[in-house]
mmCIF file of C-alpha atoms in Angstrom:
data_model
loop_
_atom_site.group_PDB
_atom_site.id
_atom_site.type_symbol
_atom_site.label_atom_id
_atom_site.label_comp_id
_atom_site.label_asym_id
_atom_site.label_seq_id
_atom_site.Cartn_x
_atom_site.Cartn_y
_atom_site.Cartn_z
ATOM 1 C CA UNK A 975 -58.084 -57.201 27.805
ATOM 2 C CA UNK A 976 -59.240 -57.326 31.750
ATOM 3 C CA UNK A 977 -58.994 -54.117 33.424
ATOM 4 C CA UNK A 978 -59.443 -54.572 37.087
ATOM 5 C CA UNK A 979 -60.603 -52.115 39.514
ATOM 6 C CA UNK A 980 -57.841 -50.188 41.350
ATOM 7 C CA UNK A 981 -55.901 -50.883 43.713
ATOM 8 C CA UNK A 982 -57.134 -51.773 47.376
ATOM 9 C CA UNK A 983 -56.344 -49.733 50.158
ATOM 10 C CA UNK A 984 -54.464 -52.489 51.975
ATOM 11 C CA UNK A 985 -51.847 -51.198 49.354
ATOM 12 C CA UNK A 986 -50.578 -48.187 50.994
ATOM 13 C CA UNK A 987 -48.485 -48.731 53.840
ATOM 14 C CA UNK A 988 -49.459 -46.841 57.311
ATOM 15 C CA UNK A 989 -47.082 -43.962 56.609
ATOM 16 C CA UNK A 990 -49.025 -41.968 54.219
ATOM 17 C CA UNK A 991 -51.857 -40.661 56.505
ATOM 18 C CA UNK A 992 -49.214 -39.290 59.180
ATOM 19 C CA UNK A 993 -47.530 -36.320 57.834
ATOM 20 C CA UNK A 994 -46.672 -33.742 60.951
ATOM 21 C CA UNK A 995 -47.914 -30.962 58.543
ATOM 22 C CA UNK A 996 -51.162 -33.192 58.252
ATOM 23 C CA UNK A 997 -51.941 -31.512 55.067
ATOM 24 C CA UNK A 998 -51.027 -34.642 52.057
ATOM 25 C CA UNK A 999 -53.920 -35.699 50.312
ATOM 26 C CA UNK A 1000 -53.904 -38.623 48.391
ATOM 27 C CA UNK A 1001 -55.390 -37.389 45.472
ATOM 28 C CA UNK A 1002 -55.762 -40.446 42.843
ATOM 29 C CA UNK A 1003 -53.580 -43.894 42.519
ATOM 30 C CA UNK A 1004 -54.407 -46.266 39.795
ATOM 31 C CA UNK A 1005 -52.859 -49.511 39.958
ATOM 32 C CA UNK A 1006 -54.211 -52.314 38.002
ATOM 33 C CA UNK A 1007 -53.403 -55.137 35.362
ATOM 34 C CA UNK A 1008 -54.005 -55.178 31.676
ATOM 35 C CA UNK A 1009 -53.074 -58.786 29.786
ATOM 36 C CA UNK A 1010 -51.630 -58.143 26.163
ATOM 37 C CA UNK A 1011 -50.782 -61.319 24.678
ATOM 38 C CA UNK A 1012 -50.499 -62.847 27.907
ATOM 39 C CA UNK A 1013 -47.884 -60.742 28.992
ATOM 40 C CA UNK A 1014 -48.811 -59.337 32.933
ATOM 41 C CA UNK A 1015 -48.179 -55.332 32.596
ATOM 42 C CA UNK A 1016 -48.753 -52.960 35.767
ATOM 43 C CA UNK A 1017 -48.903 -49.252 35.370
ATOM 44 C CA UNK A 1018 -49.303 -47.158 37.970
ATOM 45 C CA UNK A 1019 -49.821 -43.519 38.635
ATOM 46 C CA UNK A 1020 -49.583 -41.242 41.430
ATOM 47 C CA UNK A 1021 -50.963 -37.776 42.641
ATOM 48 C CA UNK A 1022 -50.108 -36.407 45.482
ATOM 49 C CA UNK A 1023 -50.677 -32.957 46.354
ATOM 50 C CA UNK A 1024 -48.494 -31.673 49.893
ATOM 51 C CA UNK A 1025 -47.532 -28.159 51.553
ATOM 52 C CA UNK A 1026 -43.997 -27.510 51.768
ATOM 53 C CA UNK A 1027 -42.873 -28.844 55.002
ATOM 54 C CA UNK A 1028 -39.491 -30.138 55.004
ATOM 55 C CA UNK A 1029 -40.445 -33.519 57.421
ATOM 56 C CA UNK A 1030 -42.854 -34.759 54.500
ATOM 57 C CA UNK A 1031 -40.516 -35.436 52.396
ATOM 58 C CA UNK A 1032 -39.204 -38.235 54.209
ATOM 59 C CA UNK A 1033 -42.791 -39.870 54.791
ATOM 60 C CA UNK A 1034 -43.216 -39.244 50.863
ATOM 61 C CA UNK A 1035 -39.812 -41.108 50.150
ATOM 62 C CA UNK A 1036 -40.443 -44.578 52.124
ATOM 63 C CA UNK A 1037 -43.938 -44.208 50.377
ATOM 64 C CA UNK A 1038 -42.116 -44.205 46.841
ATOM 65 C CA UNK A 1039 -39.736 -47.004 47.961
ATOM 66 C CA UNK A 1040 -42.672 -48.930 49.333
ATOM 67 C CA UNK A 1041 -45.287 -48.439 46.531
ATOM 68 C CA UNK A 1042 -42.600 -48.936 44.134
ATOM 69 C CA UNK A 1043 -40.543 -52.162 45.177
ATOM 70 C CA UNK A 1044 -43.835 -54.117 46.025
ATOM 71 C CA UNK A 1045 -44.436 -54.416 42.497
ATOM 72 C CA UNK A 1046 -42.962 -52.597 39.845
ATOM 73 C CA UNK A 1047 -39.344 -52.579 39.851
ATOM 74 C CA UNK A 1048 -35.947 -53.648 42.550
ATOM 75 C CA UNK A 1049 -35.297 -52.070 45.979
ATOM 76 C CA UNK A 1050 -32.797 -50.521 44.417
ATOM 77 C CA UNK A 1051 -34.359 -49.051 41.646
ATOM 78 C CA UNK A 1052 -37.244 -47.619 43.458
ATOM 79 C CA UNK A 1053 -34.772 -46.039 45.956
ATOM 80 C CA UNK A 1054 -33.463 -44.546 42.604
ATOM 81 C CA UNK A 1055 -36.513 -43.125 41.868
ATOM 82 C CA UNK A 1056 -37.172 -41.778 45.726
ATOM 83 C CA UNK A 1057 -33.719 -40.244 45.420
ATOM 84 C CA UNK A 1058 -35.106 -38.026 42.689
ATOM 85 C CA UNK A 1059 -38.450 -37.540 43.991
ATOM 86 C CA UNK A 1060 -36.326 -36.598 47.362
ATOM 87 C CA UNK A 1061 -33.824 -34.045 45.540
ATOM 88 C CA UNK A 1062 -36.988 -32.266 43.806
ATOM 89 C CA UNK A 1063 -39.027 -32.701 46.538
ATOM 90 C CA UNK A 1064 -35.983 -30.403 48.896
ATOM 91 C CA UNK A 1065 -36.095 -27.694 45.792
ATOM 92 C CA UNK A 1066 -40.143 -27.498 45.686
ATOM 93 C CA UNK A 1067 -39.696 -26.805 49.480
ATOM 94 C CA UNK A 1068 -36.875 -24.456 49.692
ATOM 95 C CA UNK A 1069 -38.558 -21.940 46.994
ATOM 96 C CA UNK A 1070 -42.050 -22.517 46.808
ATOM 97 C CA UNK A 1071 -44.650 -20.513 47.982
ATOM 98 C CA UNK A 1072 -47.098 -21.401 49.999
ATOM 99 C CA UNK A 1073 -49.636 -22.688 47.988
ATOM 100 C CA UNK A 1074 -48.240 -26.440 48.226
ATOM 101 C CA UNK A 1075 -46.411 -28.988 45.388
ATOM 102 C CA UNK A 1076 -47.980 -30.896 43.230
ATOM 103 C CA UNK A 1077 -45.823 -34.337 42.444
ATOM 104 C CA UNK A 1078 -47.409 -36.994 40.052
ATOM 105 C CA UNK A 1079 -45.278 -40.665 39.287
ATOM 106 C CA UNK A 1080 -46.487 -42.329 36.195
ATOM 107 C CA UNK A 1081 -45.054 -45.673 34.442
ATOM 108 C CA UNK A 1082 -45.053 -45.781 30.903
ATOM 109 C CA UNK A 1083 -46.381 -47.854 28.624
ATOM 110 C CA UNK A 1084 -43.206 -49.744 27.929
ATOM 111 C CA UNK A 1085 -42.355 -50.733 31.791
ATOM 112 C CA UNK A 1086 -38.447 -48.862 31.274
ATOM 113 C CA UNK A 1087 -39.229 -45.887 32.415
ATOM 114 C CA UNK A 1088 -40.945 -44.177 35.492
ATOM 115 C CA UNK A 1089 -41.758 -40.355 34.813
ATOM 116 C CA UNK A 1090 -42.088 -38.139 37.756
ATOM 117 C CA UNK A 1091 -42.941 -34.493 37.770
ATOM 118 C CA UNK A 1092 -43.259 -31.908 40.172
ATOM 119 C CA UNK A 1093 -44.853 -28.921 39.850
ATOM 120 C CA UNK A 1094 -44.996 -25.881 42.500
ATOM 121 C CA UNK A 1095 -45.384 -22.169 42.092
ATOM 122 C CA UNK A 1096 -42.450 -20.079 42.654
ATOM 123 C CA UNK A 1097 -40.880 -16.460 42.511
ATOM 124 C CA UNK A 1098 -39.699 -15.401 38.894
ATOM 125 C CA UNK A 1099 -36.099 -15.211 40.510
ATOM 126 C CA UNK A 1100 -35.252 -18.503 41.826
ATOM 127 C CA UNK A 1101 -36.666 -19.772 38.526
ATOM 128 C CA UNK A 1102 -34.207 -17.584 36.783
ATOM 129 C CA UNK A 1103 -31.836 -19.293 38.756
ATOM 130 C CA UNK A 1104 -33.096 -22.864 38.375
ATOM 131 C CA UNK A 1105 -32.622 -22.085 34.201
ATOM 132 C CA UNK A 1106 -28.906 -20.892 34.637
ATOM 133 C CA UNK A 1107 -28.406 -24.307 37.062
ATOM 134 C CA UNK A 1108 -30.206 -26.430 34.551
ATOM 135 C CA UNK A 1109 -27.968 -25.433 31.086
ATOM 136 C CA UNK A 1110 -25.460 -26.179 33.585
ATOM 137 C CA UNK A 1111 -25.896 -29.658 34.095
ATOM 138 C CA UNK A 1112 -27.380 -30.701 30.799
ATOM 139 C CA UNK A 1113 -23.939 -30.036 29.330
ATOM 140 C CA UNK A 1114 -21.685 -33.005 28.512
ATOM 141 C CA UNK A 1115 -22.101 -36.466 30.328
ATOM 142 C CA UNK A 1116 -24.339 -36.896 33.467
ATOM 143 C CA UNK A 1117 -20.949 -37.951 35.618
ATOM 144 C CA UNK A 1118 -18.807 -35.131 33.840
ATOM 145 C CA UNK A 1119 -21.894 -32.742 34.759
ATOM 146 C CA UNK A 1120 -22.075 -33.750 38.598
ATOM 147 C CA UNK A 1121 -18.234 -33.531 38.844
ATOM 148 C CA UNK A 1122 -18.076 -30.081 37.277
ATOM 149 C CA UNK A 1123 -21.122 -28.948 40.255
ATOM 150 C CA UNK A 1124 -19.287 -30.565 42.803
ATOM 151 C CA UNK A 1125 -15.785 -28.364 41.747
ATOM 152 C CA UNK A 1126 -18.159 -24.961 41.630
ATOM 153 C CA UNK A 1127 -19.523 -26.045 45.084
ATOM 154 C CA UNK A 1128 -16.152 -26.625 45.866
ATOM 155 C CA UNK A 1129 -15.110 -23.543 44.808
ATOM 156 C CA UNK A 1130 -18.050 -20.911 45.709
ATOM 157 C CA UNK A 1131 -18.402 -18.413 48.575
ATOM 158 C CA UNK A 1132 -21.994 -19.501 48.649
ATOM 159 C CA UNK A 1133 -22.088 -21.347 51.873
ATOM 160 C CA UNK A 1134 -25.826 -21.882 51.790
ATOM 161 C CA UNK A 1135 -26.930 -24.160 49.233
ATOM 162 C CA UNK A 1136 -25.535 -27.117 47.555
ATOM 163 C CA UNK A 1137 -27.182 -26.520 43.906
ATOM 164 C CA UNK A 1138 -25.764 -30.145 43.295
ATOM 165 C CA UNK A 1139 -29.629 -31.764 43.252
ATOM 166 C CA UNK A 1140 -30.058 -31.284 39.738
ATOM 167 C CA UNK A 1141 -26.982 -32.881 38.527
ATOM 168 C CA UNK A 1142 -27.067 -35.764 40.770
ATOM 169 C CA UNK A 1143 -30.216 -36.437 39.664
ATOM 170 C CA UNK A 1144 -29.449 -36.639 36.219
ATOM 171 C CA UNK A 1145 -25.961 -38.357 37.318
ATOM 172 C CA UNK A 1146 -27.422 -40.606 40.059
ATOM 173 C CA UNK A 1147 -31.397 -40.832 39.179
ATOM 174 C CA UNK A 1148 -30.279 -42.207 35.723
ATOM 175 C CA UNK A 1149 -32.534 -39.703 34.116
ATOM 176 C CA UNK A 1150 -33.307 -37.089 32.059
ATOM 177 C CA UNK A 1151 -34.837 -33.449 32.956
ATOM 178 C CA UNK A 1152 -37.108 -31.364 31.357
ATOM 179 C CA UNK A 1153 -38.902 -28.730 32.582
ATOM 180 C CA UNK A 1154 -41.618 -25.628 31.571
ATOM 181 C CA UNK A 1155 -42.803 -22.575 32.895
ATOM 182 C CA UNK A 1156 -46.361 -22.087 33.134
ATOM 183 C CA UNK A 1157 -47.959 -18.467 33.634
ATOM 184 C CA UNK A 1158 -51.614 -19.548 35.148
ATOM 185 C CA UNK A 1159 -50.785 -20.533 39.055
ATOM 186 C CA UNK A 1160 -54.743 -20.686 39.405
ATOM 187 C CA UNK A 1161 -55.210 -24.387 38.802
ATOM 188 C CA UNK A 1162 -52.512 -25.426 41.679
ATOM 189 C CA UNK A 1163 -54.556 -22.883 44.054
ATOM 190 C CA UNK A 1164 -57.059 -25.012 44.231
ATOM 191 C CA UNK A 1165 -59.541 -23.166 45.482
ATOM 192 C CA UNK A 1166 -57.345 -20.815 47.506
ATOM 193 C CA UNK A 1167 -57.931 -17.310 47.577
ATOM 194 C CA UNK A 1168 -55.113 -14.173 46.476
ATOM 195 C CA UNK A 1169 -51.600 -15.197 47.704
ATOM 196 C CA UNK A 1170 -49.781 -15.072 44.232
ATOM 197 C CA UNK A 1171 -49.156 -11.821 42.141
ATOM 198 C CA UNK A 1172 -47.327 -10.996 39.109
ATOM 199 C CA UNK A 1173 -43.797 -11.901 40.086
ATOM 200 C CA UNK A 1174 -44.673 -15.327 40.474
ATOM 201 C CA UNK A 1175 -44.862 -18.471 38.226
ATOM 202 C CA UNK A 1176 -45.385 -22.185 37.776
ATOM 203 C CA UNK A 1177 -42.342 -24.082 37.728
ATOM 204 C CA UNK A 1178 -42.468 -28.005 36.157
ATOM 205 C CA UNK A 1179 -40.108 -30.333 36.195
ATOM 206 C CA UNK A 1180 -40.477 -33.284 34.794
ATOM 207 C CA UNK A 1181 -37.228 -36.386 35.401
ATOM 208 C CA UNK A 1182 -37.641 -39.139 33.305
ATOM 209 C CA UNK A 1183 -35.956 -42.440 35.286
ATOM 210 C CA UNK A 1184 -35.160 -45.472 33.550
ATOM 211 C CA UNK A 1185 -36.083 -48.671 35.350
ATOM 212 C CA UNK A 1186 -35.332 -52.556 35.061
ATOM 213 C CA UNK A 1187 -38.838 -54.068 35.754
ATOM 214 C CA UNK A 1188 -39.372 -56.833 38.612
ATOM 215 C CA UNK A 1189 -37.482 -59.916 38.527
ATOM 216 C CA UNK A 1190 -34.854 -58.736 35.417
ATOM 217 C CA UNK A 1191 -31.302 -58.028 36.970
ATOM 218 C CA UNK A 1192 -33.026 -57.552 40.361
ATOM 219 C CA UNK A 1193 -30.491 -57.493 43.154
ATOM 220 C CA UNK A 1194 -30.353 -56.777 47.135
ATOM 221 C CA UNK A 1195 -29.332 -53.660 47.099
ATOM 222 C CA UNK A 1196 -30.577 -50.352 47.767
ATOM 223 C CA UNK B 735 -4.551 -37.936 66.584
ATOM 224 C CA UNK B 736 -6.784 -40.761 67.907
ATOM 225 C CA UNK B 737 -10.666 -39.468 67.992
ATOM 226 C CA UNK B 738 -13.040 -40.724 70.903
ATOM 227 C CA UNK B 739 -16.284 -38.601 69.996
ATOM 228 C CA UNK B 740 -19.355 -40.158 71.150
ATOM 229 C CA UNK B 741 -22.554 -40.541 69.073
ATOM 230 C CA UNK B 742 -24.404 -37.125 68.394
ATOM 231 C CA UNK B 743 -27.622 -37.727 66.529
ATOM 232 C CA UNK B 744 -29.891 -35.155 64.951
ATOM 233 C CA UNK B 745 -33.442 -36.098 64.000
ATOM 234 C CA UNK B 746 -32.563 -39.925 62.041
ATOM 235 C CA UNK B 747 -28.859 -38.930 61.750
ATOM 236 C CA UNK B 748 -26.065 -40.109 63.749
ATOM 237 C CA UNK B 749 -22.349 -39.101 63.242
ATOM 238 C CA UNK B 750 -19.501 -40.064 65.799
ATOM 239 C CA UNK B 751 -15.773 -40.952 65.721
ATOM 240 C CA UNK B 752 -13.122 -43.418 66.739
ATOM 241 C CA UNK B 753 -9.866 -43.919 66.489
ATOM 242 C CA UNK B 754 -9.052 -42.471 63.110
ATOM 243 C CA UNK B 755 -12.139 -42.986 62.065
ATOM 244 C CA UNK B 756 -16.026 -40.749 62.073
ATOM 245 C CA UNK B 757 -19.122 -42.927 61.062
ATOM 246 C CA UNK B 758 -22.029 -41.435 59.535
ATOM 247 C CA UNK B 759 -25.319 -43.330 59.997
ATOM 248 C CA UNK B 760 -29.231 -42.938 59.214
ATOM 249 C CA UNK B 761 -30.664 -40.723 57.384
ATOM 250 C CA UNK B 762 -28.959 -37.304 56.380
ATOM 251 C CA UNK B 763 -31.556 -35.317 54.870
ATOM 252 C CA UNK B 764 -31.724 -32.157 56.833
ATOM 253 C CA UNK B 765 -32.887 -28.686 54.776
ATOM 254 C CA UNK B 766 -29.414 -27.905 56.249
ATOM 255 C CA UNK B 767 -27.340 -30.728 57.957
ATOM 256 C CA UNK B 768 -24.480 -28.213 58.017
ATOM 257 C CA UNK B 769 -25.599 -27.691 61.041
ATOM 258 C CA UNK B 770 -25.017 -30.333 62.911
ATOM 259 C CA UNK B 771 -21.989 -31.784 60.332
ATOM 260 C CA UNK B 772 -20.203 -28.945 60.392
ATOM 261 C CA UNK B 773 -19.058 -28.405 64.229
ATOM 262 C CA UNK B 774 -18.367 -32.223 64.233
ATOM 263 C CA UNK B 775 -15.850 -31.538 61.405
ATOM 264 C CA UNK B 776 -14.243 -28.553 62.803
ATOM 265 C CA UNK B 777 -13.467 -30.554 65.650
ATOM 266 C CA UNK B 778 -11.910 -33.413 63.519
ATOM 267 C CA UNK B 779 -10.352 -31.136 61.193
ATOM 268 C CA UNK B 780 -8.562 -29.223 64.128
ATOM 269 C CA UNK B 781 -6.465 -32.765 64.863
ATOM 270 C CA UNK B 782 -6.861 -34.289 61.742
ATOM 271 C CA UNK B 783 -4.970 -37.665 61.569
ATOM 272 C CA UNK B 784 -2.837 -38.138 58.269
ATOM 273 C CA UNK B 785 -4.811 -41.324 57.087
ATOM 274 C CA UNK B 786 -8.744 -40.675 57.887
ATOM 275 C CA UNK B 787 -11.459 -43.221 57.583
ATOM 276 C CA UNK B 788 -15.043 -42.109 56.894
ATOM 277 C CA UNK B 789 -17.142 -44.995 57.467
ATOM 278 C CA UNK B 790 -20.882 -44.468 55.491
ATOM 279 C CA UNK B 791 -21.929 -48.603 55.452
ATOM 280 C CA UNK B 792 -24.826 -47.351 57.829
ATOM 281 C CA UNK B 793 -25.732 -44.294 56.065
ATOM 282 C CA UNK B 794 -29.203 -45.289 54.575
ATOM 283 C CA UNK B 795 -29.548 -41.602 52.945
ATOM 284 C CA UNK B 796 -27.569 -38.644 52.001
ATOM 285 C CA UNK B 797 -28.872 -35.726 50.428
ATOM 286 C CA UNK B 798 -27.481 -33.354 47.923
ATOM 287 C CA UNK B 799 -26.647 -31.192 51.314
ATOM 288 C CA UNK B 800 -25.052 -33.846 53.257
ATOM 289 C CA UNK B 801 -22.852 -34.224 50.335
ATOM 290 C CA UNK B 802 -21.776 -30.529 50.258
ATOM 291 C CA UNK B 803 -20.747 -31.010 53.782
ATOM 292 C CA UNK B 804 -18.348 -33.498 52.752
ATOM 293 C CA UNK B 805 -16.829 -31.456 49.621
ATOM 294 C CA UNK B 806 -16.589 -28.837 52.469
ATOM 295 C CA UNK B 807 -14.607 -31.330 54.837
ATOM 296 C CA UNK B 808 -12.794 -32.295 51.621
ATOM 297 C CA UNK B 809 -11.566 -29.022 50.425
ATOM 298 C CA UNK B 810 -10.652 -28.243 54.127
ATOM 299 C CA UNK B 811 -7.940 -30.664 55.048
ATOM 300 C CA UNK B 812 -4.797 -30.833 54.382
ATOM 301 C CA UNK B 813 -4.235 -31.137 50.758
ATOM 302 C CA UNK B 814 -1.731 -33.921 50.901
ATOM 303 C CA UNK B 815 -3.733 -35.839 53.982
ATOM 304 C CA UNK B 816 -5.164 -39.412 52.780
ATOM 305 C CA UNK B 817 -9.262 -39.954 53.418
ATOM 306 C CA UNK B 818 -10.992 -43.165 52.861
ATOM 307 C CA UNK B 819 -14.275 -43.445 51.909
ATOM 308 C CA UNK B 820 -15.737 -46.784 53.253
ATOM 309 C CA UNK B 821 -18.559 -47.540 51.787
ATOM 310 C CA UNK B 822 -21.546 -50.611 51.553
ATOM 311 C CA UNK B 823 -21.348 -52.587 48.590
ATOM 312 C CA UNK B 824 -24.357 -53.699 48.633
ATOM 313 C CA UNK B 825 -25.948 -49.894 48.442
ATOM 314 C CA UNK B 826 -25.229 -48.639 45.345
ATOM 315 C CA UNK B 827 -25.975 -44.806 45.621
ATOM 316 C CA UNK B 828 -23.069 -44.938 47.951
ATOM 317 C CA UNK B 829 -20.312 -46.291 45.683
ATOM 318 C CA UNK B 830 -21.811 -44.339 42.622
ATOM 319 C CA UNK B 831 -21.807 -40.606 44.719
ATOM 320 C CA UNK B 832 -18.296 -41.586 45.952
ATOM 321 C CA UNK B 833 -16.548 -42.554 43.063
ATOM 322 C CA UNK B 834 -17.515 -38.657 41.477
ATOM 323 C CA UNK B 835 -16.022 -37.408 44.636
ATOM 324 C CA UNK B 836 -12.666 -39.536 44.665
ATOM 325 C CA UNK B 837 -12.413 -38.587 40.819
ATOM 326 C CA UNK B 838 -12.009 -34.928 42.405
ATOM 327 C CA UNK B 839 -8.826 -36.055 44.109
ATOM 328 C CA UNK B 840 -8.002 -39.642 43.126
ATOM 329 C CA UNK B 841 -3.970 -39.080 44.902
ATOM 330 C CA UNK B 842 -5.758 -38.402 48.232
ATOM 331 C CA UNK B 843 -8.996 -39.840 48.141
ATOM 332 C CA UNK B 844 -10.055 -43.461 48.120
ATOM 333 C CA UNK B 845 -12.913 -45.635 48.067
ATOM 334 C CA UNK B 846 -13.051 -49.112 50.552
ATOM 335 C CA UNK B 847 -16.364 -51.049 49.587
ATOM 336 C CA UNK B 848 -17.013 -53.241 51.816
ATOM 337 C CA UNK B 849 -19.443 -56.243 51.695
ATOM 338 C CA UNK B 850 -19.886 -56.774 55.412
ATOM 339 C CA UNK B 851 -22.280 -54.276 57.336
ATOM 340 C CA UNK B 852 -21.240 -53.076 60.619
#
């Protein structure tokens, strides 16, 4: 087994180090080969650590894409993947505190799947909310789920959100959700002083998104 | 009703109409693109043609938003009013979020994918 050293910095593309809110840190990316039976494998993992500004998330998307379809799966399929980062991405933004997101994409073992979670501290009512939203779309099919948001949307007074992220994730993202609530916000602080109190708590969500890997059923598309 | 609504863009979004039918390009993935969407909309909704075209080929992203808007625009017209939905065959997020919306009204709604871009 050869384990080469990770990846070189001519990797990333120029995006990453302009963020308007100038605060994304690339935190730790491992990318490197491992031959099993003379089979080529890549696995790949990503940190990133941002505050929640809403014009990241785009920077963070084309980043995904870019990372993504270079080696590891189709276009297509890494837009798949940015979708979801991009739906949890607009939820960690809308009802997070201050204290910033924490988003980590890892490839398993097996090359099928890319895991993505997102982690961000949040009041204990939105996450009450998030809970009610989630039983809500894990019932039934994925399309059956998104369908039923789209007919509450449809039919609530609520003009201001769409609460149809989760469920097109699921739907869309081909994937499945998890999530747990964690009590101790300290290790997201990072080093930050106060700003959290008792009626807050760490919400993580983890999608799991199946891929095809590079060069099986690849197509154009995105 | 024949529409002649120039391009209005907002940030990488671009929506605009002609003829019978609005286009919807770049990226919609505003923390609230109602804003923008909406007024357009109103405007199209107050003359709104019998057979409507929306045309999404160039409409690289759409967020979970974006697509609220449309339910909105949806729900609004005239229930027995015919919309199409032309979409990019070639990007498949399109076909697969607007085949969940048509199922919501498959009488009135329909879906045009098209393998040409614009």
């Amino acid at each position: 087994m050869q384990i080469p050293s990770p990846l070189s910095a001519n990797y990333y593309p120029d995006g990453i180090g302009y963020l308007k809110s100038g605060y994304l840190i690339l935190i730790e990316t491992g990318h490197f080969f491992i031959y099993i039976n003379y089979k080529e494998l890549y696995l790949f993992l990503l940190k990133l650590h941002f505050y929640p500004n809403w014009e990241d998330i785009v920077v963070i998307r084309n980043f995904i894409i870019s990372i993504l379809s270079q080696k590891i799966t189709s276009h297509e399929e890494a837009y798949r993947v940015a979708l979801v980062a991009s739906e949890l991405m607009e939820n960690a933004c809308r009802y997070s505190t201050e204290e910033g997101i924490n988003i980590e994409l890892e490839q398993d073992m097996d090359n099928t799947h890319i895991e993505l979670r997102i982690k961000n501290i949040t009041h204990k009512e939105n996450i009450k909310k998030f809970k009610k939203i989630f039983e809500l779309i894990n019932n039934g099919s994925a399309r059956e789920a998104y369908k039923k948001m789209m007919i509450r949307v449809i039919n609530s007074k609520d003009d201001a959100i769409s609460q149809l992220g989760l469920a097109r994730i699921r739907y869309e993202g081909h994937s499945e959700i998890s999530y747990k609530i964690e009590s101790d916000i300290k290790p997201l602080l990072k080093g930050r002083k106060n700003v959290y109190n008792d009626k807050q708590l760490v919400l993580c969500i983890k999608s799991k998104i199946s891929i095809t890997p590079k060069g099986i059923g690849e197509t154009d598309g995105i | 009703m024949v529409f002649n609504i120039p391009k209005q863009t907002h940030n990488r979004a671009a929506i605009s109409a002609t003829g019978n039918i609005i286009i919807l390009e770049g990226d919609i993935d505003h923390n609230d693109p109602e804003v923008f969407i909406k007024p357009f909309l109103e405007k199209i909704l107050s003359n709104i043609p019998e057979l409507l075209i929306i045309d999404i080929r160039n409409l690289e992203f759409l967020n979970s938003s974006g697509i609220k808007c449309l339910l909105d625009f949806l729900k609004a017209k005239p229930p027995h009013y015919k919309v199409i939905v032309r979409t990019d065959k070639k990007k498949t997020w399109q076909h697969k979020s607007m085949t969940v919306i048509q199922s919501l009204d498959k009488d009135n709604i329909y879906l045009e994918d098209v393998d040409k871009k614009v």
